[in-house]
Short mmCIF file of C-alpha atoms and ligand atoms in Angstrom, two decimals:
data_model
loop_
_atom_site.label_atom_id
_atom_site.label_comp_id
_atom_site.label_asym_id
_atom_site.label_seq_id
_atom_site.Cartn_x
_atom_site.Cartn_y
_atom_site.Cartn_z
CA MET A 1 87.90 88.84 86.88
CA MET A 2 90.98 87.08 86.33
CA GLU A 3 91.12 83.56 87.01
CA ASP A 4 94.28 83.96 89.38
CA GLU A 5 92.32 86.44 91.31
CA ARG A 6 90.70 84.18 93.59
CA MET A 7 88.81 86.46 95.78
CA ASN A 8 88.16 85.32 99.65
CA ALA A 9 85.51 86.31 102.29
CA SER A 10 87.96 89.06 103.57
CA GLY A 11 88.23 90.44 100.27
CA SER A 12 91.96 89.62 99.56
CA ASN A 13 93.32 87.66 96.48
CA ASP A 14 96.41 86.66 95.29
CA ARG A 15 97.18 89.96 94.06
CA THR A 16 97.11 91.47 97.64
CA ARG A 17 99.94 93.01 99.66
CA PRO A 18 99.99 93.59 103.82
CA LEU A 19 99.05 97.05 104.87
CA GLY A 20 101.65 97.64 107.33
CA ARG A 21 102.45 95.21 109.49
CA THR A 22 98.59 94.99 110.50
CA GLY A 23 97.75 91.50 109.00
CA ILE A 24 95.41 93.52 106.47
CA MET A 25 95.37 92.82 102.79
CA VAL A 26 95.05 95.15 99.92
CA THR A 27 95.33 95.42 96.34
CA PRO A 28 97.92 97.54 95.22
CA ILE A 29 95.24 100.04 93.78
CA GLY A 30 92.36 100.97 95.78
CA LEU A 31 89.57 103.56 95.26
CA GLY A 32 89.75 107.31 96.96
CA ALA A 33 86.13 108.73 97.65
CA TRP A 34 86.88 112.59 97.77
CA GLN A 35 84.97 112.48 94.60
CA PHE A 36 81.59 111.35 96.58
CA SER A 37 81.45 114.39 98.82
CA GLU A 38 78.56 115.67 96.60
CA GLY A 39 80.22 118.89 96.11
CA LYS A 40 80.43 119.92 99.91
CA GLY A 41 83.47 120.79 101.73
CA GLY A 42 86.83 121.12 100.55
CA ALA A 43 85.50 119.41 97.58
CA ARG A 44 83.52 122.12 95.71
CA GLY A 45 86.73 123.40 94.13
CA SER A 46 87.93 120.24 92.30
CA TRP A 47 84.88 117.89 91.77
CA LYS A 48 81.60 118.38 90.64
CA SER A 49 78.31 116.48 92.58
CA LEU A 50 78.01 112.88 91.14
CA THR A 51 74.64 111.33 90.87
CA PRO A 52 73.85 108.52 93.57
CA GLU A 53 73.43 106.09 90.61
CA GLY A 54 76.97 107.69 89.08
CA THR A 55 78.46 106.67 92.50
CA ASP A 56 77.08 103.23 93.13
CA GLU A 57 78.40 102.50 89.43
CA ILE A 58 81.83 103.55 90.22
CA VAL A 59 82.00 101.29 93.04
CA LYS A 60 80.70 98.15 91.48
CA THR A 61 82.69 99.20 88.22
CA ALA A 62 86.23 99.02 91.06
CA LEU A 63 84.92 96.13 92.82
CA ASP A 64 84.42 93.99 89.58
CA GLY A 65 87.88 95.10 88.41
CA GLY A 66 89.59 93.12 91.33
CA ILE A 67 89.90 96.60 93.95
CA ASN A 68 89.63 95.54 97.47
CA TRP A 69 89.32 99.05 98.96
CA PHE A 70 88.20 101.97 99.70
CA ASP A 71 89.43 105.41 101.03
CA THR A 72 87.27 108.02 102.52
CA ALA A 73 87.13 110.58 105.34
CA GLU A 74 84.80 112.48 107.61
CA LEU A 75 85.86 115.97 105.84
CA TYR A 76 84.50 114.27 102.40
CA GLY A 77 81.62 116.20 102.34
CA PHE A 78 81.13 115.75 106.20
CA GLY A 79 79.87 112.77 106.43
CA ARG A 80 78.30 112.30 102.38
CA SER A 81 81.09 110.35 101.02
CA GLU A 82 81.20 107.63 103.91
CA ARG A 83 77.38 107.31 103.38
CA GLY A 84 77.60 107.24 99.73
CA LEU A 85 80.35 104.35 99.69
CA SER A 86 78.20 102.47 102.33
CA ARG A 87 75.55 102.62 100.24
CA ALA A 88 77.35 101.55 96.85
CA LEU A 89 78.98 98.65 98.57
CA GLN A 90 75.63 97.55 99.87
CA ARG A 91 74.14 97.91 96.27
CA ALA A 92 77.18 96.05 95.13
CA GLY A 93 76.05 93.03 97.17
CA LYS A 94 78.95 93.65 99.75
CA ALA A 95 78.79 93.01 103.47
CA ASN A 96 80.99 93.87 106.14
CA GLY A 97 83.97 91.95 105.83
CA ASP A 98 84.14 91.56 102.34
CA VAL A 99 86.30 94.71 101.31
CA VAL A 100 88.79 97.12 103.47
CA ILE A 101 87.71 100.45 104.72
CA ALA A 102 89.92 103.68 105.38
CA THR A 103 88.29 106.63 106.48
CA LYS A 104 89.80 109.61 108.14
CA TRP A 105 89.50 112.06 111.36
CA ASN A 106 89.13 115.50 110.68
CA PRO A 107 91.92 117.33 113.23
CA ILE A 108 91.04 121.02 112.35
CA LEU A 109 90.34 122.68 115.71
CA ARG A 110 90.14 119.69 117.60
CA THR A 111 92.16 117.77 120.34
CA ALA A 112 92.90 114.31 120.35
CA ARG A 113 89.43 113.40 122.73
CA SER A 114 87.37 113.93 119.45
CA ILE A 115 89.14 110.98 117.55
CA THR A 116 87.52 109.10 120.86
CA ASN A 117 84.08 111.19 120.58
CA THR A 118 83.68 110.96 116.60
CA VAL A 119 84.29 107.50 116.09
CA GLU A 120 80.33 106.37 116.56
CA LYS A 121 79.57 109.08 114.30
CA ARG A 122 82.14 107.70 111.23
CA LEU A 123 80.65 104.18 111.90
CA ASP A 124 77.28 105.13 111.79
CA CYS A 125 77.98 107.24 108.55
CA LEU A 126 79.95 103.91 107.02
CA LYS A 127 77.12 101.64 108.56
CA PRO A 128 77.10 98.17 108.26
CA PHE A 129 81.10 98.36 107.91
CA SER A 130 83.19 98.61 110.06
CA ILE A 131 86.42 100.69 109.95
CA ASP A 132 89.68 98.55 108.96
CA LEU A 133 91.96 101.56 109.22
CA HIS A 134 91.36 105.19 111.02
CA GLN A 135 93.49 107.72 109.85
CA VAL A 136 94.79 111.47 111.27
CA HIS A 137 94.34 113.39 108.18
CA PHE A 138 96.89 115.77 108.61
CA PRO A 139 98.94 116.51 111.45
CA ALA A 140 97.04 119.70 112.53
CA SER A 141 94.94 119.18 116.15
CA PHE A 142 95.27 121.16 119.05
CA SER A 143 96.85 118.10 120.62
CA SER A 144 100.39 116.01 120.46
CA ILE A 145 100.88 112.85 118.11
CA LYS A 146 101.09 111.36 121.11
CA SER A 147 98.00 111.61 122.23
CA GLU A 148 96.54 111.35 118.94
CA MET A 149 97.83 107.70 118.52
CA LEU A 150 97.17 107.10 122.25
CA ALA A 151 93.40 107.82 121.43
CA MET A 152 93.64 105.70 118.14
CA ALA A 153 95.78 102.60 120.34
CA ASP A 154 92.59 102.88 122.56
CA LEU A 155 89.90 102.49 119.37
CA ILE A 156 92.14 99.54 118.61
CA GLU A 157 92.21 97.68 121.88
CA SER A 158 88.28 98.48 122.18
CA GLY A 159 87.65 97.13 118.58
CA LYS A 160 86.09 99.64 117.25
CA ILE A 161 88.56 99.99 113.96
CA ARG A 162 91.20 97.68 113.32
CA SER A 163 94.07 99.76 112.92
CA ALA A 164 95.77 103.37 112.85
CA GLY A 165 97.51 105.27 109.94
CA VAL A 166 98.41 108.89 109.45
CA SER A 167 98.05 111.10 106.42
CA ASN A 168 100.34 113.88 105.52
CA PHE A 169 102.91 113.57 108.10
CA SER A 170 106.69 114.31 107.84
CA ALA A 171 109.03 111.48 108.24
CA GLU A 172 109.67 112.76 111.88
CA GLN A 173 106.05 112.98 112.65
CA MET A 174 105.52 109.62 111.49
CA ARG A 175 108.20 107.78 113.34
CA ARG A 176 106.66 109.47 116.82
CA ALA A 177 103.37 108.33 115.76
CA HIS A 178 104.88 104.49 114.93
CA LYS A 179 106.85 104.36 118.19
CA THR A 180 103.45 105.61 120.61
CA LEU A 181 101.10 102.98 119.26
CA VAL A 182 104.16 100.13 119.41
CA SER A 183 104.08 101.15 123.30
CA ARG A 184 100.50 100.16 123.16
CA GLY A 185 101.00 96.77 121.35
CA CYS A 186 99.98 98.16 118.10
CA VAL A 187 101.88 99.44 114.83
CA LEU A 188 101.26 102.58 112.39
CA ALA A 189 99.70 101.16 109.00
CA SER A 190 100.18 103.79 107.01
CA ASN A 191 100.92 106.78 105.97
CA GLN A 192 98.48 108.54 103.26
CA VAL A 193 100.74 111.28 101.42
CA LYS A 194 100.77 112.76 97.95
CA TYR A 195 102.80 110.96 95.65
CA SER A 196 102.74 110.64 91.87
CA ILE A 197 105.28 110.78 89.18
CA LEU A 198 104.81 113.96 88.79
CA ASP A 199 105.51 114.62 92.79
CA ARG A 200 108.31 112.44 94.22
CA ARG A 201 109.11 114.61 97.03
CA ILE A 202 108.69 111.44 99.34
CA GLU A 203 111.55 109.90 97.73
CA LYS A 204 113.72 112.96 98.95
CA ASN A 205 112.43 114.25 102.50
CA GLY A 206 112.93 110.74 104.13
CA ILE A 207 109.06 109.70 103.93
CA LEU A 208 109.52 106.59 102.16
CA ASP A 209 112.75 105.68 103.83
CA THR A 210 111.35 105.79 107.15
CA ALA A 211 108.08 104.31 106.13
CA ARG A 212 110.27 101.39 104.59
CA GLU A 213 112.41 100.80 107.72
CA LEU A 214 109.44 100.52 109.98
CA GLY A 215 107.41 98.50 107.70
CA ILE A 216 104.70 101.53 107.16
CA THR A 217 102.92 101.51 104.06
CA ILE A 218 102.96 104.36 101.55
CA ILE A 219 99.39 105.21 100.69
CA ALA A 220 99.66 107.90 97.58
CA TYR A 221 97.00 110.02 96.75
CA SER A 222 96.79 112.13 93.86
CA PRO A 223 98.20 109.63 91.80
CA LEU A 224 96.82 111.00 88.78
CA GLU A 225 97.62 114.37 89.09
CA MET A 226 94.05 114.86 89.38
CA GLY A 227 93.34 113.71 85.90
CA LEU A 228 96.48 115.24 84.51
CA LEU A 229 98.30 111.88 84.38
CA SER A 230 95.73 110.30 82.13
CA GLY A 231 96.97 112.81 79.31
CA LYS A 232 93.43 114.15 78.48
CA PHE A 233 94.37 117.76 79.16
CA HIS A 234 97.16 117.22 77.07
CA GLU A 235 95.50 116.05 74.03
CA ASP A 236 92.82 118.70 74.56
CA PRO A 237 93.63 121.72 76.80
CA SER A 238 90.45 123.16 76.08
CA VAL A 239 88.97 120.15 78.60
CA LEU A 240 90.50 121.73 81.37
CA GLN A 241 88.01 124.70 81.02
CA SER A 242 85.17 122.41 82.52
CA ARG A 243 86.66 121.63 85.73
CA PRO A 244 86.34 123.61 89.23
CA ILE A 245 88.36 126.48 89.18
CA ALA A 246 91.06 125.03 92.31
CA ARG A 247 91.75 122.44 90.02
CA ARG A 248 91.63 124.63 86.66
CA MET A 249 94.06 127.07 88.21
CA ARG A 250 96.80 124.13 89.82
CA LEU A 251 96.76 121.76 86.62
CA ARG A 252 96.78 124.40 83.98
CA ARG A 253 100.39 125.40 85.38
CA ILE A 254 101.95 122.34 84.63
CA VAL A 255 100.00 120.80 81.29
CA GLU A 256 102.84 122.04 79.55
CA LYS A 257 105.96 121.03 81.09
CA SER A 258 104.86 117.46 81.53
CA ARG A 259 104.26 117.43 77.71
CA PRO A 260 107.63 114.92 77.17
CA LEU A 261 106.59 112.97 79.93
CA ILE A 262 103.12 112.28 78.87
CA THR A 263 104.67 111.49 75.31
CA THR A 264 106.80 108.81 76.70
CA LEU A 265 103.82 107.44 78.67
CA GLU A 266 102.22 107.14 75.37
CA GLU A 267 105.07 105.22 74.12
CA ILE A 268 105.34 102.79 76.84
CA ALA A 269 100.99 102.55 76.79
CA GLN A 270 100.65 101.46 73.47
CA ALA A 271 103.21 98.71 73.32
CA HIS A 272 101.31 96.98 76.38
CA ASP A 273 97.76 98.33 74.38
CA VAL A 274 96.65 99.88 78.27
CA SER A 275 96.44 103.96 78.78
CA VAL A 276 98.44 106.57 80.03
CA SER A 277 96.66 106.44 83.33
CA GLN A 278 97.22 102.76 83.60
CA VAL A 279 101.01 103.05 83.09
CA ALA A 280 101.40 106.16 85.73
CA LEU A 281 99.68 103.58 87.87
CA ASN A 282 101.37 100.71 87.41
CA TRP A 283 104.65 102.45 87.73
CA LEU A 284 103.96 103.75 91.23
CA VAL A 285 103.03 100.51 92.92
CA ASN A 286 105.66 98.80 91.28
CA PHE A 287 108.68 100.74 91.24
CA HIS A 288 109.15 100.63 95.25
CA GLY A 289 108.45 96.93 95.54
CA GLU A 290 105.37 96.55 97.84
CA ALA A 291 106.10 99.62 99.78
CA VAL A 292 103.57 101.91 98.22
CA VAL A 293 100.10 101.33 97.16
CA THR A 294 97.43 103.99 95.58
CA ILE A 295 93.86 105.07 95.76
CA PRO A 296 93.06 107.12 92.63
CA GLY A 297 89.64 108.93 92.60
CA ALA A 298 87.04 108.11 89.76
CA THR A 299 84.28 110.60 88.41
CA LYS A 300 83.11 108.15 86.02
CA ALA A 301 82.59 104.24 85.90
CA ARG A 302 85.35 103.93 83.09
CA HIS A 303 88.18 105.46 85.49
CA ALA A 304 87.65 102.91 88.23
CA ARG A 305 88.10 100.05 85.31
CA GLU A 306 91.19 101.82 83.82
CA SER A 307 92.46 102.18 87.47
CA ALA A 308 92.03 98.63 88.40
CA GLY A 309 93.19 97.34 84.81
CA ALA A 310 96.26 99.11 86.01
CA MET A 311 96.98 95.98 88.13
CA SER A 312 97.09 93.66 85.08
CA PHE A 313 100.41 94.04 83.27
CA ALA A 314 104.13 94.33 84.18
CA LEU A 315 106.06 97.05 83.09
CA SER A 316 109.68 95.84 81.76
CA LYS A 317 112.69 96.78 84.05
CA ASP A 318 113.98 99.19 81.34
CA GLU A 319 110.24 101.01 80.92
CA LYS A 320 110.40 101.19 84.59
CA GLU A 321 113.76 103.35 84.54
CA ARG A 322 112.65 105.34 81.55
CA ILE A 323 109.84 106.57 83.53
CA ASP A 324 112.02 106.90 86.12
CA GLU A 325 114.68 109.43 84.48
CA MET A 326 111.87 111.24 82.72
CA SER A 327 109.83 112.27 85.92
CA ARG A 328 112.86 112.77 88.15
CA GLU A 329 112.94 116.29 86.74
CA PHE A 330 109.93 117.35 88.43
CA CYS A 331 110.96 115.73 91.81
N1 LIG B 1 95.16 112.63 102.54
C1 LIG B 1 94.53 113.55 101.74
O1 LIG B 1 95.17 114.81 102.20
C2 LIG B 1 94.39 113.52 100.54
C3 LIG B 1 94.27 114.77 99.56
C4 LIG B 1 93.75 114.26 98.47
C5 LIG B 1 93.25 113.18 97.67
N2 LIG B 1 93.23 111.96 98.85
C6 LIG B 1 92.58 110.80 98.27
O2 LIG B 1 92.98 110.22 97.27
C7 LIG B 1 92.12 110.27 96.02
C8 LIG B 1 92.68 110.06 94.93
O3 LIG B 1 93.73 111.45 94.79
P1 LIG B 1 92.71 112.78 93.88
O4 LIG B 1 90.78 112.23 93.72
O5 LIG B 1 93.04 114.19 94.66
O6 LIG B 1 93.27 112.80 92.36
P2 LIG B 1 93.50 111.59 91.26
O7 LIG B 1 93.16 110.54 91.65
O8 LIG B 1 95.04 111.60 91.22
O9 LIG B 1 92.79 111.55 90.28
C9 LIG B 1 91.57 111.61 90.04
C10 LIG B 1 90.19 112.55 89.46
O10 LIG B 1 91.28 112.43 87.88
C11 LIG B 1 90.32 112.23 86.91
N3 LIG B 1 90.71 110.58 86.26
C12 LIG B 1 90.74 109.36 86.88
N4 LIG B 1 90.78 108.53 86.02
C13 LIG B 1 91.03 108.56 85.04
C14 LIG B 1 91.04 108.31 83.68
N5 LIG B 1 91.49 107.11 83.74
N6 LIG B 1 90.92 109.09 82.46
C15 LIG B 1 90.96 110.38 82.77
N7 LIG B 1 90.50 111.06 83.86
C16 LIG B 1 90.42 110.15 84.82
C17 LIG B 1 89.10 112.14 87.31
O11 LIG B 1 88.79 113.28 87.53
P3 LIG B 1 87.84 114.04 86.18
O12 LIG B 1 86.88 113.63 85.35
O13 LIG B 1 87.13 115.58 87.17
O14 LIG B 1 88.61 115.10 85.20
C18 LIG B 1 89.22 111.75 88.91
O15 LIG B 1 88.07 112.28 89.66
C19 LIG B 1 90.86 110.96 96.81
O16 LIG B 1 89.60 110.31 96.30
C20 LIG B 1 91.10 111.01 98.30
O17 LIG B 1 90.72 109.59 98.78
C21 LIG B 1 93.59 112.37 99.98
#
């Protein structure tokens, strides 16, 4: 760990930034834990099942690299990801309060009442870790956003969770969620949305502008476009054949189209002696000041090491603008 990364008891360090206006501090790069689903639920088409030892090593490597927070969800293997994350953190010697934990409520075929009814189960899966950020996974429940946020506010008031966030919400939905939480003396911490240099829709559809206006953090998911922005599928397209079908189908269409962008990232990466994925992540969390943080996933410890290492160098203004220009055609 670098000398200037003095870590205190709550897991924050000199490099952390605020998570919305919650007072919670997170590193610009966290670790996504969808990959810890053990091949169950929606993960089946995208991620092969990891061994417990593999998961433990990924989490330990992320921590060693200075990452201080982790994003999981009820839907990631129906509790398996939360349990695996908790086990790995404990095996790495972490106790409650040492790291920041984000999870998500599954809204499918449910009402807002289920946010309250399921929180104990989430806490049980994550035990002994508490929930720093509880998010509504999509705007898809039978209840209104207002009811969902009132349930979240109740949980904040009772100390069951520390803050509330949303995911896959539009600018307007985010605004409504924030308004309800403010009426209860809370704030909306974050909106977790898809964002990468190959998918910059949030810069055009009002989500990023609204988040900045209201002091809500954008948590970028799939920041590496599920591995595409490492450049490995460009280097050897046959590698894609070994990946689960849903991911393979999705990525196959954009490999050739994105090749010029990958070439630019390679040139910049060489100048800094870093990898293509590190340049892609570094750009994402620095191009908009502190408005965006990200949670790359990992299936190997070296992925987590690379992601953490993406916080250790600075792109020049020219380099950031070059990437900006090259990636605009994918907006
Ligand atoms: N809120 C939502 O609706 C939502 C949706 C999706 C994801 N998420 C969250 O966001 C997190 C990240 O998104 P994601 O997992 O979809 O995509 P991602 O972070 O863009 O891609 C992660 C995958 O890319 C590959 N990879 C990562 N680092 C690499 C490196 N340095 N070199 C080569 N390959 C590398 C690995 O896959 P292989 O080794 O298999 O190639 C890894 O599993 C998830 O874990 C989850 O927490 C949230």
